[in-house]
mmCIF file of C-alpha atoms and ligand atoms in Angstrom:
data_model
loop_
_atom_site.group_PDB
_atom_site.id
_atom_site.type_symbol
_atom_site.label_atom_id
_atom_site.label_comp_id
_atom_site.label_asym_id
_atom_site.label_seq_id
_atom_site.Cartn_x
_atom_site.Cartn_y
_atom_site.Cartn_z
ATOM 1 C CA MET M 3 -8.890 -15.335 2.823
ATOM 2 C CA TRP M 4 -7.679 -14.220 6.088
ATOM 3 C CA GLU M 5 -4.048 -13.407 4.855
ATOM 4 C CA GLU M 6 -5.404 -10.740 2.357
ATOM 5 C CA LYS M 7 -5.534 -7.913 4.607
ATOM 6 C CA ASP M 8 -1.936 -8.122 5.116
ATOM 7 C CA ILE M 9 -0.716 -8.103 1.770
ATOM 8 C CA LYS M 10 0.477 -4.805 0.403
ATOM 9 C CA LYS M 11 0.844 -5.808 -3.235
ATOM 10 C CA ILE M 12 0.701 -8.957 -5.369
ATOM 11 C CA LEU M 13 3.993 -9.575 -7.400
ATOM 12 C CA VAL M 14 3.039 -12.789 -9.198
ATOM 13 C CA SER M 15 -0.784 -13.618 -9.664
ATOM 14 C CA GLU M 16 -1.915 -17.291 -9.268
ATOM 15 C CA ASP M 17 -2.527 -17.525 -13.124
ATOM 16 C CA GLU M 18 1.056 -16.260 -13.616
ATOM 17 C CA ILE M 19 2.450 -18.910 -11.623
ATOM 18 C CA ARG M 20 0.171 -21.489 -13.283
ATOM 19 C CA GLU M 21 1.068 -20.690 -16.760
ATOM 20 C CA LYS M 22 4.808 -20.300 -15.886
ATOM 21 C CA THR M 23 4.909 -23.578 -13.966
ATOM 22 C CA LYS M 24 3.339 -25.272 -17.022
ATOM 23 C CA GLU M 25 6.241 -23.786 -19.321
ATOM 24 C CA LEU M 26 8.840 -24.999 -16.967
ATOM 25 C CA GLY M 27 7.255 -28.576 -16.688
ATOM 26 C CA ASN M 28 7.279 -28.873 -20.527
ATOM 27 C CA LYS M 29 10.725 -27.938 -20.781
ATOM 28 C CA ILE M 30 11.888 -30.259 -18.022
ATOM 29 C CA THR M 31 10.023 -32.793 -19.867
ATOM 30 C CA GLU M 32 11.887 -32.199 -23.216
ATOM 31 C CA ASP M 33 15.198 -31.988 -21.469
ATOM 32 C CA TYR M 34 15.058 -35.014 -19.328
ATOM 33 C CA ARG M 35 13.206 -37.335 -21.875
ATOM 34 C CA ASN M 36 16.017 -39.741 -22.150
ATOM 35 C CA ASN M 37 16.679 -39.712 -18.265
ATOM 36 C CA PRO M 38 13.747 -39.006 -15.999
ATOM 37 C CA PRO M 39 15.045 -37.238 -12.903
ATOM 38 C CA LEU M 40 14.798 -37.886 -9.222
ATOM 39 C CA ILE M 41 13.059 -34.904 -7.878
ATOM 40 C CA VAL M 42 14.187 -33.628 -4.627
ATOM 41 C CA ALA M 43 11.800 -31.195 -2.990
ATOM 42 C CA LEU M 44 13.261 -29.021 -0.238
ATOM 43 C CA LEU M 45 10.710 -28.586 2.515
ATOM 44 C CA ARG M 46 8.515 -26.809 3.375
ATOM 45 C CA GLY M 47 8.236 -23.917 0.726
ATOM 46 C CA SER M 48 8.552 -25.797 -2.226
ATOM 47 C CA VAL M 49 5.532 -28.166 -1.789
ATOM 48 C CA PRO M 50 2.860 -26.085 -3.647
ATOM 49 C CA PHE M 51 5.349 -25.421 -6.348
ATOM 50 C CA LEU M 52 6.139 -28.983 -6.682
ATOM 51 C CA ALA M 53 2.694 -30.054 -6.742
ATOM 52 C CA GLU M 54 1.814 -27.759 -9.580
ATOM 53 C CA LEU M 55 5.113 -28.497 -11.582
ATOM 54 C CA ILE M 56 4.637 -32.344 -11.402
ATOM 55 C CA LYS M 57 1.313 -32.117 -13.205
ATOM 56 C CA HIS M 58 3.333 -30.996 -16.367
ATOM 57 C CA ILE M 59 6.400 -33.353 -16.180
ATOM 58 C CA ASP M 60 5.316 -35.930 -18.522
ATOM 59 C CA LEU M 61 8.033 -38.533 -17.349
ATOM 60 C CA ASP M 62 8.523 -41.507 -15.189
ATOM 61 C CA ILE M 63 9.753 -39.489 -12.388
ATOM 62 C CA GLN M 64 10.058 -40.211 -8.714
ATOM 63 C CA TYR M 65 10.068 -37.516 -6.013
ATOM 64 C CA ASP M 66 11.475 -37.359 -2.294
ATOM 65 C CA PHE M 67 11.855 -34.720 0.281
ATOM 66 C CA MET M 68 14.525 -33.166 2.085
ATOM 67 C CA ASP M 69 14.674 -30.769 5.144
ATOM 68 C CA VAL M 70 17.677 -28.669 5.955
ATOM 69 C CA THR M 71 18.304 -25.558 8.023
ATOM 70 C CA SER M 72 21.126 -23.395 8.407
ATOM 71 C CA TYR M 73 23.240 -23.810 11.829
ATOM 72 C CA ALA M 74 22.497 -20.687 13.797
ATOM 73 C CA GLY M 75 25.568 -18.342 13.766
ATOM 74 C CA THR M 76 27.559 -20.010 10.987
ATOM 75 C CA GLU M 77 25.239 -19.137 8.403
ATOM 76 C CA SER M 78 28.173 -17.472 6.232
ATOM 77 C CA THR M 79 29.837 -21.054 6.067
ATOM 78 C CA GLY M 80 26.763 -22.511 4.468
ATOM 79 C CA GLU M 81 26.755 -25.364 6.707
ATOM 80 C CA ILE M 82 23.548 -26.836 7.258
ATOM 81 C CA LYS M 83 21.759 -29.246 9.278
ATOM 82 C CA ILE M 84 19.904 -32.202 7.958
ATOM 83 C CA ILE M 85 16.486 -32.321 9.628
ATOM 84 C CA LYS M 86 15.067 -34.982 7.034
ATOM 85 C CA ASP M 87 17.255 -36.886 4.757
ATOM 86 C CA LEU M 88 16.067 -38.371 1.592
ATOM 87 C CA ASP M 89 15.039 -42.071 1.618
ATOM 88 C CA THR M 90 16.185 -42.524 -2.104
ATOM 89 C CA PRO M 91 19.945 -42.977 -2.851
ATOM 90 C CA VAL M 92 21.029 -40.279 -5.345
ATOM 91 C CA LYS M 93 24.036 -42.554 -6.539
ATOM 92 C CA GLY M 94 23.643 -42.661 -10.262
ATOM 93 C CA LYS M 95 20.679 -40.613 -10.774
ATOM 94 C CA ASP M 96 20.008 -37.283 -12.417
ATOM 95 C CA VAL M 97 18.871 -35.227 -9.513
ATOM 96 C CA LEU M 98 16.418 -32.174 -10.184
ATOM 97 C CA VAL M 99 16.303 -30.128 -6.915
ATOM 98 C CA VAL M 100 12.906 -27.972 -6.599
ATOM 99 C CA GLU M 101 13.249 -24.942 -4.582
ATOM 100 C CA ASP M 102 10.620 -22.008 -3.783
ATOM 101 C CA ILE M 103 13.454 -19.332 -3.943
ATOM 102 C CA VAL M 104 17.024 -19.086 -4.466
ATOM 103 C CA ASP M 105 18.234 -16.244 -2.034
ATOM 104 C CA THR M 106 22.108 -16.094 -0.952
ATOM 105 C CA GLY M 107 22.387 -19.621 -2.514
ATOM 106 C CA ARG M 108 24.260 -20.946 0.474
ATOM 107 C CA THR M 109 21.297 -23.751 1.071
ATOM 108 C CA LEU M 110 21.609 -24.895 -2.506
ATOM 109 C CA LYS M 111 25.159 -24.864 -2.979
ATOM 110 C CA THR M 112 25.716 -27.248 0.156
ATOM 111 C CA VAL M 113 22.782 -29.404 -0.763
ATOM 112 C CA CYS M 114 23.764 -29.866 -4.551
ATOM 113 C CA GLY M 115 27.548 -30.348 -3.427
ATOM 114 C CA MET M 116 26.270 -33.227 -1.266
ATOM 115 C CA PHE M 117 24.403 -34.895 -4.011
ATOM 116 C CA LEU M 118 27.322 -34.910 -6.110
ATOM 117 C CA HIS M 119 29.661 -36.082 -3.518
ATOM 118 C CA ASN M 120 27.284 -38.961 -2.957
ATOM 119 C CA GLY M 121 27.451 -40.093 -6.697
ATOM 120 C CA ALA M 122 24.566 -38.127 -8.407
ATOM 121 C CA SER M 123 25.293 -38.258 -12.298
ATOM 122 C CA SER M 124 23.948 -34.577 -12.486
ATOM 123 C CA VAL M 125 22.196 -31.939 -10.307
ATOM 124 C CA LYS M 126 20.018 -29.351 -11.708
ATOM 125 C CA ILE M 127 17.870 -26.738 -9.951
ATOM 126 C CA VAL M 128 14.270 -25.534 -10.670
ATOM 127 C CA THR M 129 13.100 -22.765 -8.558
ATOM 128 C CA LEU M 130 9.861 -20.761 -8.599
ATOM 129 C CA LEU M 131 11.607 -17.357 -7.772
ATOM 130 C CA ASP M 132 15.191 -16.132 -7.919
ATOM 131 C CA LYS M 133 16.659 -13.200 -6.115
ATOM 132 C CA PRO M 134 20.073 -12.682 -7.685
ATOM 133 C CA GLU M 135 20.896 -9.508 -6.176
ATOM 134 C CA ARG M 136 21.190 -11.270 -2.834
ATOM 135 C CA ARG M 137 23.617 -14.054 -4.017
ATOM 136 C CA VAL M 138 26.778 -14.904 -2.096
ATOM 137 C CA SER M 139 27.480 -18.161 -3.700
ATOM 138 C CA ASP M 140 27.849 -19.107 -7.287
ATOM 139 C CA VAL M 141 24.757 -21.282 -7.434
ATOM 140 C CA VAL M 142 22.869 -20.691 -10.837
ATOM 141 C CA PRO M 143 19.521 -22.243 -10.945
ATOM 142 C CA ASP M 144 18.760 -23.950 -14.384
ATOM 143 C CA TYR M 145 15.154 -23.062 -14.541
ATOM 144 C CA VAL M 146 13.888 -20.132 -13.066
ATOM 145 C CA GLY M 147 10.057 -19.112 -12.908
ATOM 146 C CA PHE M 148 10.399 -15.483 -11.785
ATOM 147 C CA THR M 149 13.205 -13.028 -10.954
ATOM 148 C CA VAL M 150 12.372 -10.823 -8.078
ATOM 149 C CA GLY M 151 13.990 -7.832 -6.662
ATOM 150 C CA ASN M 152 15.533 -7.664 -3.219
ATOM 151 C CA GLU M 153 12.335 -7.524 -1.146
ATOM 152 C CA PHE M 154 10.887 -10.363 1.137
ATOM 153 C CA VAL M 155 7.877 -12.211 -0.317
ATOM 154 C CA VAL M 156 5.279 -14.634 0.861
ATOM 155 C CA GLY M 157 2.852 -17.110 -0.419
ATOM 156 C CA PHE M 158 2.500 -20.099 -2.418
ATOM 157 C CA GLY M 159 4.746 -21.958 0.115
ATOM 158 C CA LEU M 160 6.738 -19.119 1.205
ATOM 159 C CA ASP M 161 6.460 -17.815 4.743
ATOM 160 C CA TYR M 162 7.282 -15.140 7.226
ATOM 161 C CA ASN M 163 7.606 -17.006 10.777
ATOM 162 C CA GLN M 164 5.719 -20.019 9.179
ATOM 163 C CA ARG M 165 2.729 -18.060 8.232
ATOM 164 C CA TYR M 166 1.433 -17.044 4.762
ATOM 165 C CA ARG M 167 2.389 -20.049 2.883
ATOM 166 C CA CYS M 168 -1.002 -21.110 1.886
ATOM 167 C CA LEU M 169 -1.702 -17.612 -0.222
ATOM 168 C CA PRO M 170 -2.166 -18.560 -3.760
ATOM 169 C CA TYR M 171 0.025 -16.001 -5.231
ATOM 170 C CA ILE M 172 3.328 -14.313 -4.166
ATOM 171 C CA GLY M 173 2.924 -11.056 -2.759
ATOM 172 C CA VAL M 174 4.712 -8.443 -0.209
ATOM 173 C CA LEU M 175 3.566 -7.849 3.229
ATOM 174 C CA LYS M 176 2.766 -4.425 4.710
ATOM 175 C CA ASP M 177 5.339 -3.099 6.652
ATOM 176 C CA GLU M 178 3.174 -3.476 9.919
ATOM 177 C CA CYS M 179 3.207 -7.253 9.581
ATOM 178 C CA TYR M 180 7.054 -7.391 10.379
ATOM 179 C CA ARG M 181 6.806 -7.367 14.261
HETATM 180 P P1 IMP A 4 19.448 -19.388 0.867
HETATM 181 O O1 IMP A 4 19.429 -19.256 -0.904
HETATM 182 O O2 IMP A 4 20.422 -20.354 1.325
HETATM 183 O O3 IMP A 4 19.766 -17.880 1.326
HETATM 184 O O4 IMP A 4 18.038 -19.704 1.305
HETATM 185 C C1 IMP A 4 17.070 -19.797 0.652
HETATM 186 C C2 IMP A 4 15.740 -20.020 1.555
HETATM 187 O O5 IMP A 4 15.746 -18.752 2.411
HETATM 188 C C3 IMP A 4 14.427 -20.186 0.849
HETATM 189 O O6 IMP A 4 14.204 -21.591 0.664
HETATM 190 C C4 IMP A 4 13.572 -19.670 1.687
HETATM 191 O O7 IMP A 4 13.126 -20.608 2.743
HETATM 192 C C5 IMP A 4 14.207 -18.457 2.466
HETATM 193 N N1 IMP A 4 13.812 -17.302 1.800
HETATM 194 C C6 IMP A 4 14.785 -16.494 1.235
HETATM 195 N N2 IMP A 4 14.087 -15.265 0.741
HETATM 196 C C7 IMP A 4 12.904 -15.468 1.049
HETATM 197 C C8 IMP A 4 11.805 -14.433 0.949
HETATM 198 O O8 IMP A 4 11.801 -13.497 0.420
HETATM 199 N N3 IMP A 4 10.671 -15.000 1.658
HETATM 200 C C9 IMP A 4 10.455 -16.204 2.325
HETATM 201 N N4 IMP A 4 11.570 -17.062 2.542
HETATM 202 C C10 IMP A 4 12.771 -16.614 1.963
HETATM 203 MG MG1 MG A 5 13.578 -22.847 1.814
#
């Protein structure tokens, strides 16, 4: 793979991701047995995780996508711009948001607040990675794959300037790649 030369270390291997995602899917299947959720995946980073996760959710689920971005300069307010909204109404639904990583938590704080405001019955979060040290909002993900430290990671959907998303594992880039 072309990206391998740029990777300093692997934090979470392909096998570990597969195993953990299966565990999360099984847990979600149990928890939502009587009320299959509307799954909302945030573009673009969550796509590989979503694809792996839904193999293990044995329920009559639906999924939809949303693409949001922070307004430049107003990141601290958590104000976000919707690039692509859901096509599915959330009113009366149990929403399960799928995210690649929860960092400051600003994005999810705003998005989950919107779903509740629009009448969702419940809103929960499943994230492949959690970076709790960086949190500035009170968002607590309900299902977490792996907790990582305060270090920038790429792979399995996560990018650096739109690159490295297709790596099958989570890794850290060599210092000379940040230019
Ligand atoms: P926040 O929780 O609102 O700060 O934003 C989370 C988003 O920031 C994630 O969905 C990623 O797109 C991006 N992000 C945060 N940390 C990383 C990282 O280590 N690598 C790649 N993207 C990251
Ligand atoms: Mg993201």
